[in-house]
Tab-separated table of C-alpha atoms and ligand atoms in Angstrom:
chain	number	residue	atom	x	y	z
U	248	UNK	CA	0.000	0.000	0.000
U	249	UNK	CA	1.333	3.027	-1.197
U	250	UNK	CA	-0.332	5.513	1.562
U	251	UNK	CA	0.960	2.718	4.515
U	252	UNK	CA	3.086	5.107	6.454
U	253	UNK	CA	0.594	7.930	6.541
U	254	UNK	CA	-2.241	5.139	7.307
U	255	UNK	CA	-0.119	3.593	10.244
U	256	UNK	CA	0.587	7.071	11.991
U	257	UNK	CA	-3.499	7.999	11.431
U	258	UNK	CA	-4.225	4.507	12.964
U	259	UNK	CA	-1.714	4.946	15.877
U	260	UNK	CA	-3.870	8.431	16.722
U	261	UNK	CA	-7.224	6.539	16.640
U	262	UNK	CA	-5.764	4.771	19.653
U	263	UNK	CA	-3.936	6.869	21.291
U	264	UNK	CA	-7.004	9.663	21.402
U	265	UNK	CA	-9.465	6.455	22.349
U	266	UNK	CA	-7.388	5.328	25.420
U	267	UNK	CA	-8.385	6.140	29.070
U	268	UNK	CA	-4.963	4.430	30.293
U	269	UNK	CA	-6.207	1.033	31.700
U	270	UNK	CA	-8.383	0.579	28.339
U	271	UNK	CA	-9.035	1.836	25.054
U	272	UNK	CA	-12.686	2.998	24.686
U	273	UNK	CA	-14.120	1.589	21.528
U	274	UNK	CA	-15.731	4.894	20.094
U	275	UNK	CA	-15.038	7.468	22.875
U	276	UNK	CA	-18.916	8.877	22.318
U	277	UNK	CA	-20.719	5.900	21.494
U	278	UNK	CA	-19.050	3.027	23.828
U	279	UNK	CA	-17.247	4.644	26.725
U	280	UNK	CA	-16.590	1.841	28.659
U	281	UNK	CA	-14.473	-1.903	28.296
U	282	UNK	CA	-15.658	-3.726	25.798
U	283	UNK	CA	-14.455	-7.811	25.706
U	284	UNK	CA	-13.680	-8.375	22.200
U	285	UNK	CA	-13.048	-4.906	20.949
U	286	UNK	CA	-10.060	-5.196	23.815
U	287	UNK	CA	-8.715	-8.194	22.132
U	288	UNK	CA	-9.113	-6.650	18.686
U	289	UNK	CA	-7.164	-3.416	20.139
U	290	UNK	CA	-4.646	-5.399	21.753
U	291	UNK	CA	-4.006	-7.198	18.226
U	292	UNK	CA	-3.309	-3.602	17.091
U	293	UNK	CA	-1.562	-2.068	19.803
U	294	UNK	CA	1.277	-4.806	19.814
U	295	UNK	CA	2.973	-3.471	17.260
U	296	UNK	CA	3.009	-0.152	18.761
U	297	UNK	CA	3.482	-0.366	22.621
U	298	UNK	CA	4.053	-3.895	23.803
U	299	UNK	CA	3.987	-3.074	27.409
U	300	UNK	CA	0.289	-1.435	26.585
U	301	UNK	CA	-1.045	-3.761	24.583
U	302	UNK	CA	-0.231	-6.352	27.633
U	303	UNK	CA	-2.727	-3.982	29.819
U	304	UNK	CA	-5.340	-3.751	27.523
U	305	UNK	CA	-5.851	-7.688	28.023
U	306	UNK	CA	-5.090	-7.581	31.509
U	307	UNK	CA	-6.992	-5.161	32.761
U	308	UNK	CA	-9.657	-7.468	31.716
U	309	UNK	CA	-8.841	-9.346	34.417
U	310	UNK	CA	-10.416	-6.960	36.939
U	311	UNK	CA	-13.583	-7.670	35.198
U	312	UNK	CA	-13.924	-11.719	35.609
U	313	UNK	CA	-16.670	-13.255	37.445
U	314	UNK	CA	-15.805	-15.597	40.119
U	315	UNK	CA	-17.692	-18.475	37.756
U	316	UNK	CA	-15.202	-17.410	35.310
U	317	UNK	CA	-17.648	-15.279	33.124
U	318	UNK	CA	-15.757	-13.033	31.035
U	319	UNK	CA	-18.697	-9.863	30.861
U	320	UNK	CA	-18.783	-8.135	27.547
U	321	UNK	CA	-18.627	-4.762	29.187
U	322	UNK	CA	-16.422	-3.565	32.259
U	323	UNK	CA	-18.282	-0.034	32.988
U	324	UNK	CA	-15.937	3.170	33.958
U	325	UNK	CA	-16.883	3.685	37.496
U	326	UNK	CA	-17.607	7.677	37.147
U	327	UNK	CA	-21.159	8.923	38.353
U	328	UNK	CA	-21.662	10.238	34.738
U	329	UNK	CA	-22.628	6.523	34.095
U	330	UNK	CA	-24.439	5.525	36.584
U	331	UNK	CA	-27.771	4.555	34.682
U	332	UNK	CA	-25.563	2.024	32.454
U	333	UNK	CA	-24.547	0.218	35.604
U	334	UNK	CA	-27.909	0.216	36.771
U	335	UNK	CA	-28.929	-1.121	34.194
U	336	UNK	CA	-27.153	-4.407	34.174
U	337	UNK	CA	-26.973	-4.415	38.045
U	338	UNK	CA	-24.157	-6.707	37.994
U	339	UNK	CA	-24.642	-7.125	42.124
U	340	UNK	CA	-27.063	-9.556	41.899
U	341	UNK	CA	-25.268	-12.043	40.721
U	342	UNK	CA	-23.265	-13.688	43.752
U	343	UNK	CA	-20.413	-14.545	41.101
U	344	UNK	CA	-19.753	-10.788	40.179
U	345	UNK	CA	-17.083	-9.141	41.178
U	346	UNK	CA	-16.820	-6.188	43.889
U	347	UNK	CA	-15.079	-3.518	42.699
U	348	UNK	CA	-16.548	-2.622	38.806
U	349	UNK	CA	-19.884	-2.959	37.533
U	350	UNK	CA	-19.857	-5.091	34.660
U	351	UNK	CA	-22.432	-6.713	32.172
U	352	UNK	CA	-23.979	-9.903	33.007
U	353	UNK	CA	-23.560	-11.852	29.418
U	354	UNK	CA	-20.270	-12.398	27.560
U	355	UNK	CA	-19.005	-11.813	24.168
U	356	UNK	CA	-17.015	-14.075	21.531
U	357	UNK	CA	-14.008	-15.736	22.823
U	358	UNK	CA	-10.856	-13.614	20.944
U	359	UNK	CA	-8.924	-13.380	24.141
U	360	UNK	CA	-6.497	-16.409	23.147
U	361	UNK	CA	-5.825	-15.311	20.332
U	362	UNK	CA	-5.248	-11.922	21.243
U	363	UNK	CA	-2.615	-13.492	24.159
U	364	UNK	CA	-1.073	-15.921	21.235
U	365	UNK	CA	-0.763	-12.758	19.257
U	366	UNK	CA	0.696	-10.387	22.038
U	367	UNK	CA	2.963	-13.326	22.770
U	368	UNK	CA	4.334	-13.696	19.088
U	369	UNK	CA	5.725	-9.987	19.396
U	370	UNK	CA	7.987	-10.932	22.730
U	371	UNK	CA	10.829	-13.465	23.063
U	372	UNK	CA	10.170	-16.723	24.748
U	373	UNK	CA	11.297	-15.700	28.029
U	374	UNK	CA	8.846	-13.080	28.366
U	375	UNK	CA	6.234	-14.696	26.455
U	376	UNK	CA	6.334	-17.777	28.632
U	377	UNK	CA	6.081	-15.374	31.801
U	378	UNK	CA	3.186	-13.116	29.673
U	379	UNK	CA	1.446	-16.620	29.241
U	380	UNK	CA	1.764	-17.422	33.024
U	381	UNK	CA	0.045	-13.957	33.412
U	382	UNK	CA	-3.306	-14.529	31.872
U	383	UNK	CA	-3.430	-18.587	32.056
U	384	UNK	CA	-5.945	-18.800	35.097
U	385	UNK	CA	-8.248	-16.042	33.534
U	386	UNK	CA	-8.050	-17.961	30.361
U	387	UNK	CA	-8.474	-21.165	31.472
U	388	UNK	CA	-11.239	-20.250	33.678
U	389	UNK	CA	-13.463	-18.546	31.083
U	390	UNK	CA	-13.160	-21.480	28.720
U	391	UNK	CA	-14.122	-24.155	31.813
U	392	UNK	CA	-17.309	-21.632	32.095
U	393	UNK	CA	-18.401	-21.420	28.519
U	394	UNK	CA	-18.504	-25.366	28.710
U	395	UNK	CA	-19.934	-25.571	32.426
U	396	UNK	CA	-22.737	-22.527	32.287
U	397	UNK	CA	-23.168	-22.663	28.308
U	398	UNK	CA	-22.896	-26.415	27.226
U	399	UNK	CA	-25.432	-28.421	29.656
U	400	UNK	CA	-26.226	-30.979	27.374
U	401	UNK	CA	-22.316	-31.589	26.841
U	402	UNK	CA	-23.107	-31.154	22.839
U	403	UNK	CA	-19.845	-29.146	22.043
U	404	UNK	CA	-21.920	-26.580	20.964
U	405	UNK	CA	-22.240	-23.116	23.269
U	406	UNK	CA	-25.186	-21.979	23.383
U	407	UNK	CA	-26.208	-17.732	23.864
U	408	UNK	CA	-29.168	-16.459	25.506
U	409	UNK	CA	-28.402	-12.710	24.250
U	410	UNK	CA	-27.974	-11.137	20.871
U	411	UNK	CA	-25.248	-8.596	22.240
U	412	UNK	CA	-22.957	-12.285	23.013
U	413	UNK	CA	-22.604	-13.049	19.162
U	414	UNK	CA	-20.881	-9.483	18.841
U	415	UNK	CA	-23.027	-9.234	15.332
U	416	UNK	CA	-25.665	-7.476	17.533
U	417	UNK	CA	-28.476	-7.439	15.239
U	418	UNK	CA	-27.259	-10.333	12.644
U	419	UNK	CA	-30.474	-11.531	10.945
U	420	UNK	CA	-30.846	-15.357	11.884
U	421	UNK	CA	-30.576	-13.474	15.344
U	422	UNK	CA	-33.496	-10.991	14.418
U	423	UNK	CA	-35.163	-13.406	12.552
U	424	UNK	CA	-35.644	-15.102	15.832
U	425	UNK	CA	-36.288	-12.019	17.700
U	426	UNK	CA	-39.685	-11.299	15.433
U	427	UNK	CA	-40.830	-15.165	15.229
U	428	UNK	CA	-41.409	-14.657	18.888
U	429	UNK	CA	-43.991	-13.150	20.168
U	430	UNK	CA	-42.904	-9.573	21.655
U	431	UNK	CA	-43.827	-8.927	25.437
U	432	UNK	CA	-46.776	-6.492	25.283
U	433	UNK	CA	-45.617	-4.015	26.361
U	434	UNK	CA	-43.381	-3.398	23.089
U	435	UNK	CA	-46.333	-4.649	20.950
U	436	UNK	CA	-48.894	-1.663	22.654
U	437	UNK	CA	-46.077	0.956	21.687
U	438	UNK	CA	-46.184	-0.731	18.269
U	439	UNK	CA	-50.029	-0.699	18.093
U	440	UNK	CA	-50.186	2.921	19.136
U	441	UNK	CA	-47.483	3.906	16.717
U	442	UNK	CA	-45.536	4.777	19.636
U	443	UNK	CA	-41.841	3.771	18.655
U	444	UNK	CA	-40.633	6.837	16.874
U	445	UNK	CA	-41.436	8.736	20.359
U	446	UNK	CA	-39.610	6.298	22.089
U	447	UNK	CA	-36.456	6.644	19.405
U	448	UNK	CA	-36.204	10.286	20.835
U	449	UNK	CA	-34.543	8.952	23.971
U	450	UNK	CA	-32.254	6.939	22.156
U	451	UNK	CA	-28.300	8.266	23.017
U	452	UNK	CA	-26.731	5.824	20.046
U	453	UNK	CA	-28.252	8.157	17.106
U	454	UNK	CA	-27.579	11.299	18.566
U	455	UNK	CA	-24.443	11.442	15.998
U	456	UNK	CA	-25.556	8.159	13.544
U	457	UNK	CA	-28.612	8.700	11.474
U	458	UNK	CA	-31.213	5.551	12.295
U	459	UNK	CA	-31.614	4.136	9.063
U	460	UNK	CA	-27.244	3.049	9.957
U	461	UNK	CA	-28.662	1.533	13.632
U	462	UNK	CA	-30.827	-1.029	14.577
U	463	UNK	CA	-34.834	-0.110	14.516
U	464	UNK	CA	-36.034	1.042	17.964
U	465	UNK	CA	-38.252	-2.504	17.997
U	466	UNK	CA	-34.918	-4.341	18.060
U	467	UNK	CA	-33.729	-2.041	20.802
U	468	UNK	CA	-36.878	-2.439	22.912
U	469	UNK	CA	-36.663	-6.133	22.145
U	470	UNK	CA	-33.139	-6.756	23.360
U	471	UNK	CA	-33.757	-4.623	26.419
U	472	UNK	CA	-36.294	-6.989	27.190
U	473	UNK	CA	-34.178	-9.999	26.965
U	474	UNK	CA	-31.558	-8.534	28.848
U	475	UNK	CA	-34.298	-7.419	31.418
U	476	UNK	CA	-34.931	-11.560	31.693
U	477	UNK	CA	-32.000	-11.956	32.371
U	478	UNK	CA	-31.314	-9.317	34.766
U	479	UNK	CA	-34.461	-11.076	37.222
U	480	UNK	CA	-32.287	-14.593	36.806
U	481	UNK	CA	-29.344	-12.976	38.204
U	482	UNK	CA	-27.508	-14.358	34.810
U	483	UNK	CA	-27.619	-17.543	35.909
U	484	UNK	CA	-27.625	-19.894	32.959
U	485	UNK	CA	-29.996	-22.457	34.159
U	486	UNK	CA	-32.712	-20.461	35.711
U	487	UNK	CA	-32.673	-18.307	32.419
U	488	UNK	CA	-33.310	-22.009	30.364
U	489	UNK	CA	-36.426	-22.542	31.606
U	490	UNK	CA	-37.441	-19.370	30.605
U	491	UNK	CA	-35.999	-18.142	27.950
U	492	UNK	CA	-37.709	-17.109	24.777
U	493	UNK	CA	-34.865	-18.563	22.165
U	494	UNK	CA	-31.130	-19.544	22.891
U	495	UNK	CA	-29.156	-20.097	19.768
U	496	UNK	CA	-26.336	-22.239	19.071
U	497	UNK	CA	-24.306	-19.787	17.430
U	498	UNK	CA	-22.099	-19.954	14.305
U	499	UNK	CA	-19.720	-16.871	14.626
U	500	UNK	CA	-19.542	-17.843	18.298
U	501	UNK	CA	-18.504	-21.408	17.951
U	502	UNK	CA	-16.527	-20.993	14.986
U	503	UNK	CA	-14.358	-18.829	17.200
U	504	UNK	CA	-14.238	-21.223	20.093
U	505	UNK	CA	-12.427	-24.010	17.971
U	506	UNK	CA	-10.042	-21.500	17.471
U	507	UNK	CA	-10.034	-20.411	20.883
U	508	UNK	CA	-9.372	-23.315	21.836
U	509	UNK	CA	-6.604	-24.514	19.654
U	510	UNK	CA	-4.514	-20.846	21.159
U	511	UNK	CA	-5.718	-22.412	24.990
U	512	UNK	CA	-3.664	-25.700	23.868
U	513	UNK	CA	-1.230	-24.436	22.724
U	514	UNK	CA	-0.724	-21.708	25.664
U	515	UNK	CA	-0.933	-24.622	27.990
U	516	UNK	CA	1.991	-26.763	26.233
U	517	UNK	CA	4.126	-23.804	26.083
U	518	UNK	CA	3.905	-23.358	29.651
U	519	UNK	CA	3.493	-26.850	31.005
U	520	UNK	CA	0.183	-26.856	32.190
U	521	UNK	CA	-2.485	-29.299	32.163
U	522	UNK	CA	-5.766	-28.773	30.801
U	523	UNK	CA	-8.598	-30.698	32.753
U	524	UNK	CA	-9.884	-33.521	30.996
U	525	UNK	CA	-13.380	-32.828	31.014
U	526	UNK	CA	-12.362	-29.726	29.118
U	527	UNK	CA	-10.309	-31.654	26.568
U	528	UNK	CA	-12.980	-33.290	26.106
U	529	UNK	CA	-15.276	-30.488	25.144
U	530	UNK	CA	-12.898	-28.928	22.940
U	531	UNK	CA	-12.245	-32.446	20.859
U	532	UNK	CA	-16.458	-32.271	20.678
U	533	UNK	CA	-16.556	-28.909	19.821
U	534	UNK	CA	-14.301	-29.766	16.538
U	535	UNK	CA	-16.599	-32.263	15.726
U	536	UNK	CA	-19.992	-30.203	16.317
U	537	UNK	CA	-19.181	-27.715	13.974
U	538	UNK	CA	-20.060	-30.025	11.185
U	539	UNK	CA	-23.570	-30.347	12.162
U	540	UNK	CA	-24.197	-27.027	11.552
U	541	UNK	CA	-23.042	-27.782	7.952
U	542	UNK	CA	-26.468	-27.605	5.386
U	543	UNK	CA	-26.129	-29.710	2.687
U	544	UNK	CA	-29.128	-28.161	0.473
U	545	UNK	CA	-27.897	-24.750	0.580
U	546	UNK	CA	-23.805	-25.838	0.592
U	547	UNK	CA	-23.684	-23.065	3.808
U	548	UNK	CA	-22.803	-22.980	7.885
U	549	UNK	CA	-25.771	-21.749	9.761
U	550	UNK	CA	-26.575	-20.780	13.727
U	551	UNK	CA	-28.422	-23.684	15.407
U	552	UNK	CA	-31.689	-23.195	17.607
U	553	UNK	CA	-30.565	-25.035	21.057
U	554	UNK	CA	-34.214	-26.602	21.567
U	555	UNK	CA	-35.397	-27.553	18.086
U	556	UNK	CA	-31.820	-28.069	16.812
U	557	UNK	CA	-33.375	-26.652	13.771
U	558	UNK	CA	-30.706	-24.681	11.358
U	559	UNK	CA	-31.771	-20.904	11.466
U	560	UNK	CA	-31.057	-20.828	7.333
U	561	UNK	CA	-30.554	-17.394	7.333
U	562	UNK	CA	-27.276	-16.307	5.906
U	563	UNK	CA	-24.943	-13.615	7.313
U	564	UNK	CA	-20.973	-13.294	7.712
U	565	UNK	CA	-20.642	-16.160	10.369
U	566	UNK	CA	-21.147	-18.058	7.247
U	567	UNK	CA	-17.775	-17.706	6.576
U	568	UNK	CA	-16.395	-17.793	9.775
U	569	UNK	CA	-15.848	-22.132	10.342
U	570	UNK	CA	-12.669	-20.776	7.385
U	571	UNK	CA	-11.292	-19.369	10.932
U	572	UNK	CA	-12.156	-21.893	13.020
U	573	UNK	CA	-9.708	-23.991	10.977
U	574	UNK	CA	-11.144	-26.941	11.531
U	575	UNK	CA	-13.409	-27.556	8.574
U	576	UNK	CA	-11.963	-29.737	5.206
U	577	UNK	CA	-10.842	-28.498	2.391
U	578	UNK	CA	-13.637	-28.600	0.539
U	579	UNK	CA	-15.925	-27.268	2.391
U	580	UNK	CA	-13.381	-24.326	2.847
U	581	UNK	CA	-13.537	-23.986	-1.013
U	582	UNK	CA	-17.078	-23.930	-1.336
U	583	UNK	CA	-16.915	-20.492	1.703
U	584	UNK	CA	-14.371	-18.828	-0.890
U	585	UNK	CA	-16.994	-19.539	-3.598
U	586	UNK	CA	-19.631	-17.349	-1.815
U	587	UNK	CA	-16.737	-15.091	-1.026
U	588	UNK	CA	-16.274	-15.046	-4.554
U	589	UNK	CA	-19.488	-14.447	-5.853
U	590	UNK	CA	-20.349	-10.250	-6.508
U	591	UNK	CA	-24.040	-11.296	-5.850
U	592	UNK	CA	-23.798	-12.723	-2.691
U	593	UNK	CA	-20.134	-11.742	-0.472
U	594	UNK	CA	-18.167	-10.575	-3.440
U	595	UNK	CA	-19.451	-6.348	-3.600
U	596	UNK	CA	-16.165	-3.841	-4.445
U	597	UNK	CA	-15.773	-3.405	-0.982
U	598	UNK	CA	-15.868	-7.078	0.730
U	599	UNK	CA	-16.798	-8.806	3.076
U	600	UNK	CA	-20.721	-7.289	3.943
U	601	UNK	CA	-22.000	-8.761	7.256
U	602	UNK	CA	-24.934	-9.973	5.247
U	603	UNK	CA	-24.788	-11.552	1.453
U	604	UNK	CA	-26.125	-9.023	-1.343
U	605	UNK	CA	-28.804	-11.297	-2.439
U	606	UNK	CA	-30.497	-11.890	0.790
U	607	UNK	CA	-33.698	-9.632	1.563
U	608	UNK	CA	-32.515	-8.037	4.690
U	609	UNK	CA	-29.349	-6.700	3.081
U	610	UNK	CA	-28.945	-2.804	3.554
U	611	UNK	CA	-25.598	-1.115	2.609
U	612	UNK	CA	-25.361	0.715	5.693
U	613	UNK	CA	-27.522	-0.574	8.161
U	614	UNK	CA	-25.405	-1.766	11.347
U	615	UNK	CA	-24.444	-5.965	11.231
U	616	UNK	CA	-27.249	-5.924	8.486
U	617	UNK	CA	-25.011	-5.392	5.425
U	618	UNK	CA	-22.052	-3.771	6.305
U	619	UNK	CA	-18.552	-4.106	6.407
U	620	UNK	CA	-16.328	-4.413	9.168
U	621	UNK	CA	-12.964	-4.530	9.260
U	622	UNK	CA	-12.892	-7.378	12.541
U	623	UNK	CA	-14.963	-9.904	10.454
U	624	UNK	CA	-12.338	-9.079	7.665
U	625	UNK	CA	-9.602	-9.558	9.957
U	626	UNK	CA	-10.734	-13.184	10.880
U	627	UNK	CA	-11.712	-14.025	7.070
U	628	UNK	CA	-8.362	-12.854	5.962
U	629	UNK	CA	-6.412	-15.303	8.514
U	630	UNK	CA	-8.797	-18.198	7.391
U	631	UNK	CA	-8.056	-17.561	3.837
U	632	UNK	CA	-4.354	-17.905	4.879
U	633	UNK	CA	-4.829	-21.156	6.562
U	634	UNK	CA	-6.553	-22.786	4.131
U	635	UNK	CA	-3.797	-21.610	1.629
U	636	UNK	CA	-6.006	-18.872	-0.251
U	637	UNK	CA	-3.288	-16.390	0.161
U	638	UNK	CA	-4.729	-14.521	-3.506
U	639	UNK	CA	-7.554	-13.818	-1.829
U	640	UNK	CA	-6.376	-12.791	1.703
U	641	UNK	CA	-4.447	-10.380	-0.272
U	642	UNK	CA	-7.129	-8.871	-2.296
U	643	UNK	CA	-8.803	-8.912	0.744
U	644	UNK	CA	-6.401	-7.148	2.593
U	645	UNK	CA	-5.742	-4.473	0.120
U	646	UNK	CA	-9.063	-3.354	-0.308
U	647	UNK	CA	-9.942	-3.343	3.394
U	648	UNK	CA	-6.699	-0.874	3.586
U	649	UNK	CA	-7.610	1.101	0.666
U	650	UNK	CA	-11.459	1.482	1.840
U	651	UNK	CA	-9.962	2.745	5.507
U	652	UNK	CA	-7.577	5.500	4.238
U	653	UNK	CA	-10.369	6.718	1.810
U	654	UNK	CA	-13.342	6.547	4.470
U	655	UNK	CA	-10.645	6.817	7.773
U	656	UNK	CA	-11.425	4.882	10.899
U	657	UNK	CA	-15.280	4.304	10.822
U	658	UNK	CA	-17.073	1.706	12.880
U	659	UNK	CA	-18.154	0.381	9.282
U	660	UNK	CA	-18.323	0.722	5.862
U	661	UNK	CA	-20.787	0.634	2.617
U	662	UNK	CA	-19.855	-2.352	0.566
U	663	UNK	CA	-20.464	-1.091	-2.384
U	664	UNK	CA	-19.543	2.160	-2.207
U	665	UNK	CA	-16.889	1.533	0.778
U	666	UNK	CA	-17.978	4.848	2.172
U	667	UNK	CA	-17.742	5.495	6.340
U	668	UNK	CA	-21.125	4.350	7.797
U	669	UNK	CA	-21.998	3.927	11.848
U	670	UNK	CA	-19.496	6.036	14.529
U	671	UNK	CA	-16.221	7.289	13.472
U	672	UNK	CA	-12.684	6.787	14.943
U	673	UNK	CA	-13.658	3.180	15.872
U	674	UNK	CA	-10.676	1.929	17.564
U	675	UNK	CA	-10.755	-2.041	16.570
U	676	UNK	CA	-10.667	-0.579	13.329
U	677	UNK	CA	-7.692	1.333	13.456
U	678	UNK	CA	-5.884	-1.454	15.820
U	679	UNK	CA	-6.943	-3.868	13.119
U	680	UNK	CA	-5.645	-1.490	10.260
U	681	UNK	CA	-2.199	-1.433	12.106
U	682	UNK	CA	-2.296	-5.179	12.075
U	683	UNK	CA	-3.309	-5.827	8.903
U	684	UNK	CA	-0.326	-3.200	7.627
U	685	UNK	CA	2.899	-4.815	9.487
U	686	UNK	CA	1.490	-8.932	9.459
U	687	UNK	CA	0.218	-9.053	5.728
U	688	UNK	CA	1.837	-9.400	2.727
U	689	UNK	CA	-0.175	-6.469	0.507
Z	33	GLC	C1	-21.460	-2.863	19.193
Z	33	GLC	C2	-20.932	-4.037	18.383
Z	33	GLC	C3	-20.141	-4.958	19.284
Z	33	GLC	C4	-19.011	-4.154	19.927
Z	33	GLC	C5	-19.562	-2.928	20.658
Z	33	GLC	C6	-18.474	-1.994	21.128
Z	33	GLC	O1	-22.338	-3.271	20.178
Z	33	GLC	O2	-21.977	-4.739	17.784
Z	33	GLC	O3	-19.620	-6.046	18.572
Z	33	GLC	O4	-18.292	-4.942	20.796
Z	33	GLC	O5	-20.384	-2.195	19.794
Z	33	GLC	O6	-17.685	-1.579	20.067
């Protein structure tokens, strides 16, 4: 990339204006606080820059972990300016919660091995050992959750009970689930009465993004419900089971587990520990699970409803996630890179949209509902390289770089037109950037 050098210094500025010295906010006006996986995403960045910071970005996660192991997907800032968002969640009633933050009460895709495998490969082995050592209980203890809290049936599979854990927020098989249920009344009065666009008023998030680049104020109303379910089971797996309205068996999720928990084995060797057996177990199942979420008819991965065990056929950008997981054949990886391929369906001038072209929910700039990002890009681009598609990782690469110095560091991007959608100076998108710049051949 001919603009790299000017690119790399913008990126570096994204982060450094974004960080409140233990953590990097994600978008300083949208997300204020810790985020899980946009930590692991910065910390990807950040290695290449400050070592020694890119370390505390994943450690001051620690601070954060449940005594369960639960890994929340948000760590609030404890300043009274935010005091609604930790009522909200009202982490405290939850015995497992820690006692010094306010946190979430639901987790968020499992990047934190690879983010400690990555941090690691930018240290010599005696400090990467000791950086290993560091983060090995917190690691450990996460993945012995997902399997304990979010496995009961010992299927491989994890299951969610919130959309905000796939990351994709509003990712249609997600949404698609969301309206096949019926909404509490409450949400369907405001409906009847033509009430939403009053409630929209109060919303914070499009203050500074137009609507028609969010989710609709239904799917707002709808999650706070869920997460208001949750809230009255304390976040306790089991009690939410028996009443939940949906849990999904999710494809972006579990396709990063697999992965997650190849970087886990590989942590452990280096460093001589053991991993329980019940949890080798679970990750040798996992490997194997993954392939029942393979659809023969349509040649596609899809989410899995945890009940039914019915595929939710509904394609969006997980689809092409099992290429990172790793753990799928050959041919199967070839027939991802043929959707990938396709200008109809993944293959628009600016790749990879967060939903196909050809499916009916697809809008340019609407959120995880067309979209490109440049973390799903990221994790495409490194399972292009494992399968040996290094052509297309390239490609890949060079247009994600060329659409960020053109539309700078926005949240997302149009994929046709590549132009800056969503918040701006979006710092997994600048750490990525960074990454992309000093790991990739372009
Ligand atoms: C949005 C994204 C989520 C991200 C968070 C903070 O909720 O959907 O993936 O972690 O913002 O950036």
């Amino acid at each position: 990339m001919q603009d790299a050098p000017d690119l790399l210094d913008r990126a570096k500025a994204v982060l450094e204006a974004n960080d409140c010295g233990e953590y990097t906010m994600p978008a300083p006006q949208l997300y204020p606080h810790q985020w899980l996986w946009d930590s692991c995403f910065i910390a990807i960045g950040e290695r290449h820059v400050d070592i020694e910071r890119a370390k505390m970005e994943l450690l001051s996660l620690q601070r954060g972990q449940w005594q369960n192991g639960m890994l929340p997907n948000i760590i609030f800032r404890n300043d009274p300016h935010f005091r609604a968002d930790r009522d909200f969640w009202r982490s405290w009633v939850s015995p497992f919660a820690p006692d010094h933050v306010a946190t979430s009460g639901i987790t968020q895709p499992p990047m934190l091995a690879e983010a400690i495998v990555s941090v690691g490969a930018s240290m010599a082995w005696p400090e990467r050992r000791q950086w290993y050592r560091q983060m090995w209980n917190t690691l450990l203890s996460y993945h012995q959750w997902l399997y304990s809290e979010r496995d009961p049936h010992q299927e491989g599979l994890v299951l969610l009970v919130h959309p905000w854990e796939v990351g994709l927020d509003n990712t249609p098989p997600w949404t698609s689930e969301l309206a096949n249920h019926q909404l509490p009344s409450w949400i369907r009065a405001l409906q009847t009465l033509h009430l939403l666009g009053l409630v929209g008023l109060f919303r914070r998030d499009t203050r500074s993004i137009p609507v028609d680049e969010r989710f609709s104020t239904l799917e707002v109303l709808a999650m706070f419900d869920i997460q208001r379910r949750l809230r009255r089971k304390a976040y306790d797996t089991s009690k939410i089971l028996d009443h939940s309205l949906f849990t999904i068996e999710d494809l972006n999720f579990n396709s990063i587990l697999v992965r997650a928990n190849e970087h886990l084995e590989h942590i452990a060797k280096s460093i001589r520990e053991d991993i329980p057996p019940e949890l080798s177990e679970s990750i040798a199942k996992t490997r194997e699970a993954l392939e029942q979420l393979w659809d023969p008819y349509t040649g596609q991965y899809y989410s899995r409803d945890f009940i039914t065990h019915h595929l939710l056929k509904e394609p969006s950008i997980a689809t092409l996630m099992p290429l990172y997981a790793g753990s799928i054949s050959q041919e199967r990886a070839e027939q991802l890179v043929k959707l990938l391929e396709n200008e109809h369906q993944f293959g628009p001038p600016y790749p990879v949209p967060s939903v196909p072209l050809s499916s009916p929910n697809f809008h340019p700039k609407r959120y995880w509902q067309g979209p490109t990002w440049v973390n799903t890009n990221w994790l495409i681009i490194d399972g292009l390289r494992r399968y040996g598609f290094h052509d297309h990782a390239d490609a890949l690469t060079e247009s994600t770089l060329e659409m960020v110095d053109h539309s700078g560091f926005a949240e997302y991007f149009d994929p046709n037109s590549g132009e800056a959608a969503g918040g701006d100076n979006f710092s997994w998108t600048a750490a990525l950037t960074i990454d992309l710049i000093k790991s990739n051949k372009t």
